[in-house]
Amino acid sequence: MTELDLKLVGHNAVRLDGLEKITATAKYADDIDLGPGMLYAAILGSPYAHATIKSINTSDAEQVPGVHAVLSGQDCPGTCGLYLKDSQLFARDRVRYVGQQVAAVVASSQGIADKAISLVKVEYEPLPVLQDPLEALKPDAVLIHPDLGDYEVVPWLYPQPGTNIAHLRKIRKGDVEKAFEEADYILEDWYHIPHVVHAPIETHVSAALYTFDGRLTMWNSTQSPHTQRNILANVLNLKHKDVRIITPYVGGGFGGKAGVNMEVIAAACAMKVPGHPVKIRYSRKDEFQNTSQRQELKAYVKMGVKNDGTIVALKHQLFWDVGASAEYGSNVVNATGFSATGPYRIPNVWIDSYAIYTNRPPCGAYRGFGYSEFHFGIESHIDRIAKALNMDPVEFRKKNAIQEGDTVAYGVEMGPTGILKCIDEVAKAIEWGKESKSDDVNRVRGKGFALVWKAPAMPANESSAAFIKFNEDASINILVSGMELGQGFMTAMGKIAAEELGLPLEKVRVELPDTDRNPYEWQTVASHVTWSCGNAVRRAAIDARNQIINVVSIAHHIEEADLYLEDGTVKCHAKPDFALPLEEFVINGIQMSDGTFRGGPVLGRGSFMPEFTSAKVDPETGMGGHPNVHYTTGAGAVEIEIDKETGRVRVLRMAEAFDAGKAINPDLVKGQIEGGFVQGLGTALWEEVIFDEEGRIRNPNFTDYKIPTSLDAPREMHSIIVEVPQLDGPFGARGVGEHTMIPVMPAVANAIENALGIRIKSPPMTAEKIVQALKEETGKSL
């Protein structure tokens, strides 16, 4: 043990409270500085998309001055994963995608770590590379996970050992074949949606400190502090009480910082050098190839309708490329399988949703959780069928839109929905039916429409908890573990508590997560925290309010039913002059006439778990359970202008409406609509991860991977809130965060068809694709 080790042991053993100061001064994870003893890690990625590892030689790296440790698969035998444990900390027997972590070096500076990692020698033997999910399904395809049958998996996923299928969700409702026989018109076709990346401005960052008392403390840029703690404790054989995750503000997540990623490597590195903090910060290239991407989808859609426009049958087969690991992406595939009808009333349904391994980077949660992808095919199909029947696309959607009491694909009744009002509001804002013409003869205009629904994709026993503690001045601290990602979570929780406790908002502070201090939250994903964590916060506020009312009732001999809270004061319906400021007693209690006190510090607690959900369904039909808690529905439309000389698309106007149940903060909901639209616009017009034949990403940077900027946003944006209350939501609220980008891709595709008469079936709908499609359609260029 070095002198520095001994100093750090003493320092960390007696001054762990200093971590609070470090966190308080660091706004983001990348700001974390744990002092002069901090070490830095560099990671070696595989140059092959698929290969066996013959040998790893780290001796040269170990000899570099300043290197403290070198790790490889032999040092980290565990596997990890949220739903399917198919992921290794470092590849041991084989690599399955370009960039997969093979080894790491921990050194006194980033430069030394980078130099040393280049000296690690790995001998590989290449294997066949699979990049097409349909090719990976063939019986003679090489198996990417030969040990699939040995992996630990949650009971509601169905991996198929001996294949590349990590999961298959089936839905069978009604008699699909008979319905197709009776249909007047049938349209079937394929759609392809490519991989995209999350592209947060802040890349993944983690700092970890493991002390000699067996304590692991981490500062992570994550959406999932408690879930990370659980995964890390299990894979590293630590007790949960000895793992602490502290989460500063997150500089963009969009699903890419859900679950666990490089944080487990930071933890393993820190455990190798006890007493030394270790930091890992991903580069932009790392962010592209070593964090989860959005799944590629190849979708087959067959829909049958009557001449009056009634949809009678749907066969929807979704072939998802989940990459080299399905530890998170398998749930995307599962969730979309239940909902791949789109927001429509369809009596006969056949859905197959496949999670298929390939030799591309692992895929997982991305804003929309697979709904953007399958909606592209469904909503494109809807427009094409309406055109074939000579029906207005909006009227066709209104005729078939699902309503409260209708039966969804898995046999459960649809809950409250304002989808028809959303349709009407968007149609009005976009001036549907009114032709738009450009003043420039070289430009044409078109309008496109799309519907959307999405359910929170989460386990049946997802749960949230909250503490509310009063301070001497009657201000409150709300302790929750939902993450502020820029979506306004903290403001929403503050408003819910303030409403129940009769406090001005300036008296409320919502704390960032710290798993030692803040109570449990599953993850900040699935657009569920306003609903779930909001319910927990409301219950905690009601608990605190009841304590306040009770002690005042006892001390002042007033019926509890007559007391209420307003403006930081307890008031009485029966005694208009009665007013007791909260700061007089929420800590010190109320003194009685005999000199004794009643009450004491007020601490509210609340928890929430949906008690009607069940993942126990028939694996062959999807029937028999209640996998989703509710759906948020909405509509979106665009008006575009296309330059006939270049094929460039510009969005002139957008309109989106969503049934938020109750908008806790209307301005934030509108901000989510605008931001989600712009993100969706990127996937519609520019974004695509491009791979070469060897499985390497060709555009792992913002020079070659185009994301939208403020200059691409339409100048006219209509963000519309509809409110049909969610009966079990806090004040009727339900989430809208992900939904706002879902209608954009199909709405743009439908607008292009409206303007030019061409149908593009694979985004991004670039200028080049438009020119090529028109050539194929008409035999001439624009």
JSON list of N, CA and C in Angstrom, two decimals, residues 102 138 169 267 323 389 399 408 506 535 634:
[
{"chain": "A", "resi": 102, "resn": "VAL", "atom": "N", "xyz": [-13.01, -4.59, -24.22]},
{"chain": "A", "resi": 102, "resn": "VAL", "atom": "CA", "xyz": [-12.17, -5.78, -24.05]},
{"chain": "A", "resi": 102, "resn": "VAL", "atom": "C", "xyz": [-11.26, -5.63, -22.83]},
{"chain": "A", "resi": 138, "resn": "LYS", "atom": "N", "xyz": [-32.30, -16.77, -40.33]},
{"chain": "A", "resi": 138, "resn": "LYS", "atom": "CA", "xyz": [-32.19, -17.97, -41.15]},
{"chain": "A", "resi": 138, "resn": "LYS", "atom": "C", "xyz": [-31.62, -19.14, -40.32]},
{"chain": "A", "resi": 169, "resn": "ARG", "atom": "N", "xyz": [-42.70, -11.59, -28.94]},
{"chain": "A", "resi": 169, "resn": "ARG", "atom": "CA", "xyz": [-44.01, -11.28, -28.38]},
{"chain": "A", "resi": 169, "resn": "ARG", "atom": "C", "xyz": [-45.07, -11.51, -29.44]},
{"chain": "A", "resi": 267, "resn": "ALA", "atom": "N", "xyz": [-17.10, 1.33, -12.00]},
{"chain": "A", "resi": 267, "resn": "ALA", "atom": "CA", "xyz": [-17.16, 0.71, -10.68]},
{"chain": "A", "resi": 267, "resn": "ALA", "atom": "C", "xyz": [-16.10, -0.39, -10.54]},
{"chain": "A", "resi": 323, "resn": "GLY", "atom": "N", "xyz": [-29.19, -5.50, -31.87]},
{"chain": "A", "resi": 323, "resn": "GLY", "atom": "CA", "xyz": [-27.75, -5.46, -31.74]},
{"chain": "A", "resi": 323, "resn": "GLY", "atom": "C", "xyz": [-27.22, -6.66, -31.00]},
{"chain": "A", "resi": 389, "resn": "LEU", "atom": "N", "xyz": [-59.22, 4.29, -51.12]},
{"chain": "A", "resi": 389, "resn": "LEU", "atom": "CA", "xyz": [-60.67, 4.29, -50.95]},
{"chain": "A", "resi": 389, "resn": "LEU", "atom": "C", "xyz": [-61.30, 5.64, -51.29]},
{"chain": "A", "resi": 399, "resn": "LYS", "atom": "N", "xyz": [-62.79, 7.79, -38.04]},
{"chain": "A", "resi": 399, "resn": "LYS", "atom": "CA", "xyz": [-63.73, 6.67, -38.11]},
{"chain": "A", "resi": 399, "resn": "LYS", "atom": "C", "xyz": [-63.21, 5.47, -37.32]},
{"chain": "A", "resi": 408, "resn": "VAL", "atom": "N", "xyz": [-58.43, -3.23, -26.68]},
{"chain": "A", "resi": 408, "resn": "VAL", "atom": "CA", "xyz": [-57.12, -3.14, -27.32]},
{"chain": "A", "resi": 408, "resn": "VAL", "atom": "C", "xyz": [-56.68, -4.54, -27.75]},
{"chain": "A", "resi": 506, "resn": "GLU", "atom": "N", "xyz": [-42.28, 28.98, -4.05]},
{"chain": "A", "resi": 506, "resn": "GLU", "atom": "CA", "xyz": [-40.94, 29.37, -3.61]},
{"chain": "A", "resi": 506, "resn": "GLU", "atom": "C", "xyz": [-40.56, 28.74, -2.26]},
{"chain": "A", "resi": 535, "resn": "ASN", "atom": "N", "xyz": [-47.89, 10.65, -8.12]},
{"chain": "A", "resi": 535, "resn": "ASN", "atom": "CA", "xyz": [-48.79, 10.05, -7.14]},
{"chain": "A", "resi": 535, "resn": "ASN", "atom": "C", "xyz": [-48.10, 9.85, -5.80]},
{"chain": "A", "resi": 634, "resn": "GLY", "atom": "N", "xyz": [-52.71, 11.14, -29.04]},
{"chain": "A", "resi": 634, "resn": "GLY", "atom": "CA", "xyz": [-52.53, 12.46, -29.63]},
{"chain": "A", "resi": 634, "resn": "GLY", "atom": "C", "xyz": [-52.53, 12.41, -31.14]}
]
